[in-house]
Every structure is written in C-alpha cells, then in structure tokens.
CSV table of C-alpha atoms and ligand atoms in Angstrom, one decimal:
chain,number,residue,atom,x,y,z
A,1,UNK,CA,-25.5,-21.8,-8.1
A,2,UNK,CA,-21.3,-21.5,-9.2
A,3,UNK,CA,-20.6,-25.2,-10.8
A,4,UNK,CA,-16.8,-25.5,-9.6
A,5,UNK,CA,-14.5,-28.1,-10.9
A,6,UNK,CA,-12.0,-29.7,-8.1
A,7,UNK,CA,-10.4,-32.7,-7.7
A,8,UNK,CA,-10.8,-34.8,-4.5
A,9,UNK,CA,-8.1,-37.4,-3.7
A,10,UNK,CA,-7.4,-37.9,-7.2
A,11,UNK,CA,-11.0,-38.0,-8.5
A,12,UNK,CA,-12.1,-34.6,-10.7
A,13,UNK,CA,-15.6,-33.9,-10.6
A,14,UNK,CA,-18.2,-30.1,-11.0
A,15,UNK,CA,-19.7,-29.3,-7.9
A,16,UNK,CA,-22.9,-27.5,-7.8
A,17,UNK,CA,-23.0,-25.8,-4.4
A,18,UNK,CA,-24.3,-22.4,-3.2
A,19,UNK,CA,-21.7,-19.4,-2.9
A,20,UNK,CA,-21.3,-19.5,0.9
A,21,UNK,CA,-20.4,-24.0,0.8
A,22,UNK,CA,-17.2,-24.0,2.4
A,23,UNK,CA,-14.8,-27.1,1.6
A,24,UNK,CA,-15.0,-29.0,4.7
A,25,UNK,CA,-19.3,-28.6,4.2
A,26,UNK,CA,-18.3,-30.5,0.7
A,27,UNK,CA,-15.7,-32.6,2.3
A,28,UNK,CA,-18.2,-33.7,4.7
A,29,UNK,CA,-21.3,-33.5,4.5
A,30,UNK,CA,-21.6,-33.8,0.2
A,31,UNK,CA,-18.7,-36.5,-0.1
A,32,UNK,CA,-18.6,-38.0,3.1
A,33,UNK,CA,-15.1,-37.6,3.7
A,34,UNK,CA,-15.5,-37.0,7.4
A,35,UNK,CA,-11.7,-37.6,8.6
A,36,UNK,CA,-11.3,-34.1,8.3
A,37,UNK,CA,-12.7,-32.6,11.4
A,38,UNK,CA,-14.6,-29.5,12.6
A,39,UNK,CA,-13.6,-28.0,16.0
A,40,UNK,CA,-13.7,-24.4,16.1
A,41,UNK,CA,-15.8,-23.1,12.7
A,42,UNK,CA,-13.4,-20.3,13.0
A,43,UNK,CA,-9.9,-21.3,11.7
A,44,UNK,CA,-8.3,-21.6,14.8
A,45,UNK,CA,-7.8,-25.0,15.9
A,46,UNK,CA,-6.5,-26.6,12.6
A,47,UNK,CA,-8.6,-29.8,13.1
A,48,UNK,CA,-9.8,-29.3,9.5
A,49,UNK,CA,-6.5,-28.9,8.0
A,50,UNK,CA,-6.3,-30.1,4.5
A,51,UNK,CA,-3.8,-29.7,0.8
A,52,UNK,CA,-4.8,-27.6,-1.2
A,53,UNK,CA,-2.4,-28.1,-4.1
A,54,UNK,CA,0.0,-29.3,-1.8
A,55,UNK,CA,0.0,-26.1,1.0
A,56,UNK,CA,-2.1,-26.8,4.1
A,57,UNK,CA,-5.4,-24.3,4.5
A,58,UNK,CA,-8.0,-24.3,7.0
A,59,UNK,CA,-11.1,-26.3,5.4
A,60,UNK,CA,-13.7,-23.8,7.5
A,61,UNK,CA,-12.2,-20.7,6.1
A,62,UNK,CA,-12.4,-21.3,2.3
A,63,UNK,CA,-15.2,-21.3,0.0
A,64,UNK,CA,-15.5,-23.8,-2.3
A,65,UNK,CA,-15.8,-21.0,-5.3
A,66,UNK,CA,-12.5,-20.3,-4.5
A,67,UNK,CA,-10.9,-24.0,-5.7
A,68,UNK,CA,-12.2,-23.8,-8.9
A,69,UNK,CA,-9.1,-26.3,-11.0
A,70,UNK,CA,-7.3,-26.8,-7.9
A,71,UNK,CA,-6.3,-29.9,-6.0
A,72,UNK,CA,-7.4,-31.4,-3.0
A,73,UNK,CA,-5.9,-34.0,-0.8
A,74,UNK,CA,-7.8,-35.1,2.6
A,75,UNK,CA,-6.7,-37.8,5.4
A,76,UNK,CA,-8.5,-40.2,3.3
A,77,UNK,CA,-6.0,-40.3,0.9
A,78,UNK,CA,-3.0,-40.4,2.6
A,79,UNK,CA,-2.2,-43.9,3.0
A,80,UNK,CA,-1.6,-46.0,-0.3
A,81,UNK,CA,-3.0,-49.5,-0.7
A,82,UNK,CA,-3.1,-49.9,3.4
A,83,UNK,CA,0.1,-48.9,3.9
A,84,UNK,CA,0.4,-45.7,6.5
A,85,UNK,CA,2.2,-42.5,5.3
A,86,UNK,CA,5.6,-42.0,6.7
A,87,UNK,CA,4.0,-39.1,8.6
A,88,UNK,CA,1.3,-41.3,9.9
A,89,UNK,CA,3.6,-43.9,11.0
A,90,UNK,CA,5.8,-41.5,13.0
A,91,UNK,CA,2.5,-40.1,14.8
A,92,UNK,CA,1.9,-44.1,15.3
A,93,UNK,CA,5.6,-44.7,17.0
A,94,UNK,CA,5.8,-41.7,18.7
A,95,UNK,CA,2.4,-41.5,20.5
A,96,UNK,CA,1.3,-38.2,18.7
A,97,UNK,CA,-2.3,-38.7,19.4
A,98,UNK,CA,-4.8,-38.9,22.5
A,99,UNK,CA,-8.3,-39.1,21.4
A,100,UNK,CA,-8.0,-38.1,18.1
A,101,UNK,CA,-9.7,-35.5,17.1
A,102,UNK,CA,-7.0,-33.0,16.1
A,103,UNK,CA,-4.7,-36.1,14.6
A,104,UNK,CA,-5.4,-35.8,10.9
A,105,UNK,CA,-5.1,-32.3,10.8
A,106,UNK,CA,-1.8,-32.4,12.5
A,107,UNK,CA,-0.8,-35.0,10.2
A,108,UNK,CA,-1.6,-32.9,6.9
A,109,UNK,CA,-0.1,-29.8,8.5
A,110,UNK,CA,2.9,-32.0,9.1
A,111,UNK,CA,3.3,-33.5,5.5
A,112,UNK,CA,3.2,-29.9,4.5
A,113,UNK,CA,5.9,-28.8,6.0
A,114,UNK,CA,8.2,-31.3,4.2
A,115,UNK,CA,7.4,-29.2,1.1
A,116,UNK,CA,7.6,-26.1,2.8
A,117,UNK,CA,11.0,-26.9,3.6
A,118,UNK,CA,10.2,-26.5,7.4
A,119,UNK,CA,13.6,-28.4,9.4
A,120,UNK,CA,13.0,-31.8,11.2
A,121,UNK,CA,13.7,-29.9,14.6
A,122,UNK,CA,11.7,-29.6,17.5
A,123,UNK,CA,11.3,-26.1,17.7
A,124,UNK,CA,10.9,-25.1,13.9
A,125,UNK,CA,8.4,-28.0,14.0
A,126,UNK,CA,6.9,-26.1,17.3
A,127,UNK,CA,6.4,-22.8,15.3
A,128,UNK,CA,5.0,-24.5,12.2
A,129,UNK,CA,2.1,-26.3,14.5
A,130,UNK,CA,1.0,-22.8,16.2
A,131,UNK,CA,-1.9,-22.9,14.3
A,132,UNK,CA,-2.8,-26.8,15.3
A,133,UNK,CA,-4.6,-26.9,18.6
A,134,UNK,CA,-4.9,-30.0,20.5
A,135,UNK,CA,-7.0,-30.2,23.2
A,136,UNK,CA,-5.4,-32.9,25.0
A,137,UNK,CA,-2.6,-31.2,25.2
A,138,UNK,CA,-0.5,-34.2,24.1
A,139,UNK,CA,2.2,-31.9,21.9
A,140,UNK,CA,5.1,-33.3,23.1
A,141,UNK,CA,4.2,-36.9,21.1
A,142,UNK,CA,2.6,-34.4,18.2
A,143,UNK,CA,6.1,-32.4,18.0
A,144,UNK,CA,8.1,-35.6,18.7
A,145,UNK,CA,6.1,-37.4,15.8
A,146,UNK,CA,5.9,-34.3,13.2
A,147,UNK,CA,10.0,-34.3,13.4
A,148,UNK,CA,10.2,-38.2,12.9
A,149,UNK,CA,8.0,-38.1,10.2
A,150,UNK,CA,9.5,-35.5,8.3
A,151,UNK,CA,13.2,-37.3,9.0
A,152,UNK,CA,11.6,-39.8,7.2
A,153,UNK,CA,10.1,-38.2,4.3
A,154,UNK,CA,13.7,-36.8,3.7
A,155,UNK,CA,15.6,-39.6,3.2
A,156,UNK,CA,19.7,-38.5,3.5
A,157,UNK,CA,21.2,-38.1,0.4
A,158,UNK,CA,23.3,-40.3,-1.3
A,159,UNK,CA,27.3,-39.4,-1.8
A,160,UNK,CA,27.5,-37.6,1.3
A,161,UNK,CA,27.4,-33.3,1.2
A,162,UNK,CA,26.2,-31.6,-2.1
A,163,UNK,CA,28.7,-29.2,-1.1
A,164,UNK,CA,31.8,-31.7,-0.9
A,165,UNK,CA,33.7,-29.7,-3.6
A,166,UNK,CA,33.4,-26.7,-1.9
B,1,FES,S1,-12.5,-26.2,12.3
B,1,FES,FE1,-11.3,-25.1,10.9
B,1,FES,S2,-9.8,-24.2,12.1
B,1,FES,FE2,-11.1,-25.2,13.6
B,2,FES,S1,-5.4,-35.9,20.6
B,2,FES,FE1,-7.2,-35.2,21.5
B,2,FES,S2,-7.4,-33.2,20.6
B,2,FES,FE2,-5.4,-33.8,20.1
C-alpha cells in the first residue's frame, strides 16, 4: 500500500492507506475528524469541503495518493484557542445555518474565497457557493454570512486609497 506524507491541521504524519482511500475516508473514519461531512459521495453538495493548501476541494473526489507533501486544513482547526474564526462568527451573527450539516463546508468554501480574492458581495459570493448545496435551503443567512465574514477577514486599509497619488 502507497505510504503518503500529509499534514493534518498542523500535525505531519505517513499514511499507509490503499490506492482507492479518499481524504474524507482518512479524515473520518482513520483520524476521526468527523466535522467534515459526507452528503452526496459524488462531489456535488460541498458538505465535505476542505483546504487543500489553502484552495477548497471536494474531500470525496480526491485520493489521498494525490496529497502526498501537501497541506490540509479541516473545520477542526479553524477556531484558535476557543476563539471562532471570523468566518465562523459571521455564519453565527447572521443565521447561516439550519441543521447543520452543510455548515462547515460552507464555512471552508467561504474562508477560501478570501484568498481567492472572491468580493464581499452578495452575488459574487452567490456564484462562488454554486458548488455548496444546502438542503435547508437557508442561503439567504449562508450568502448574508459568507459576505460578513469575508468583510471581516479584510480588514480596510489603513491611509485611505492605495491609489491616492493617482
Ligand atoms: S460529499 Fe463530497 S461533494 Fe458531497
Ligand atoms: S443548514 Fe441544513 S443542510 Fe444547510
């Protein structure tokens, strides 16, 4: 069986899996990490939405011998020292989540579009979720939440516009 070296929320360790061990089956099931969800096996709900060196991917739809020296980040490790992400405070305020199930992939598709440079507007942030599915339907608190939180991970800048000289 491949031996593949990944880090997990910060922790580096060789994983002995079979070829077909996708990462949310490692996630899961071999590290217990079970706030990443499962709710379409398929990649098309999003629910299992992890980073991947900082970009979301679909958990289901990549093999774990495909990660081999890459970085992983799961919901587990969003928070620091009990204090909620920005992103995770907005979905808090802004009543982004129903029962659940689809929140923490919403919430690490959302921190990735801060670095994808995705704008804190409704509709950008509308386009940049079509590949989240809740089935609650609440998107108007998701949407609402994902542009708060993204406001807040881009704090303004300081000494008004870069382009003042201009
Ligand atoms: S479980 Fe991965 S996209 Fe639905
Ligand atoms: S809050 Fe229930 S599936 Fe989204």
């Amino acid at each position: 069986m491949p031996q593949i070296d990944i880090e997990v929320n910060g922790k580096r360790a060789v994983h002995t899996v079979p070829a077909s061990r996708t990462l949310v089956q490692l996630l899961r099931e071999d590290l217990g990490l079970s706030g990443t969800h499962v709710g379409c096996d398929t990649a098309q709900c999003g629910a299992c939405t992890v980073l991947v060196d900082g970009r979301a991917v679909k958990s289901c739809n990549v093999l774990v011998a495909q990660l081999a020296g890459r970085r992983v980040q799961t919901i587990e490790a969003v928070a620091r020292e009990g204090v909620l992400h920005p992103m995770q405070q907005a979905f808090s305020e802004h009543h982004g989540l129903q029962c659940g199930f689809c929140t923490p992939g919403m919430v690490m598709r959302g921190i990735a579009m801060d670095s994808e440079g995705v704008p804190a507007d409704e509709e950008q942030v509308r386009r940049g979720l079509c590949g989240n599915l809740c089935r609650c339907t609440g998107y108007e608190g998701i949407v609402k939440a994902v542009v708060a939180g993204l406001q807040r991970m881009r704090p303004p800048c300081e000494g008004g516009s870069a382009h003042a000289g201009l």
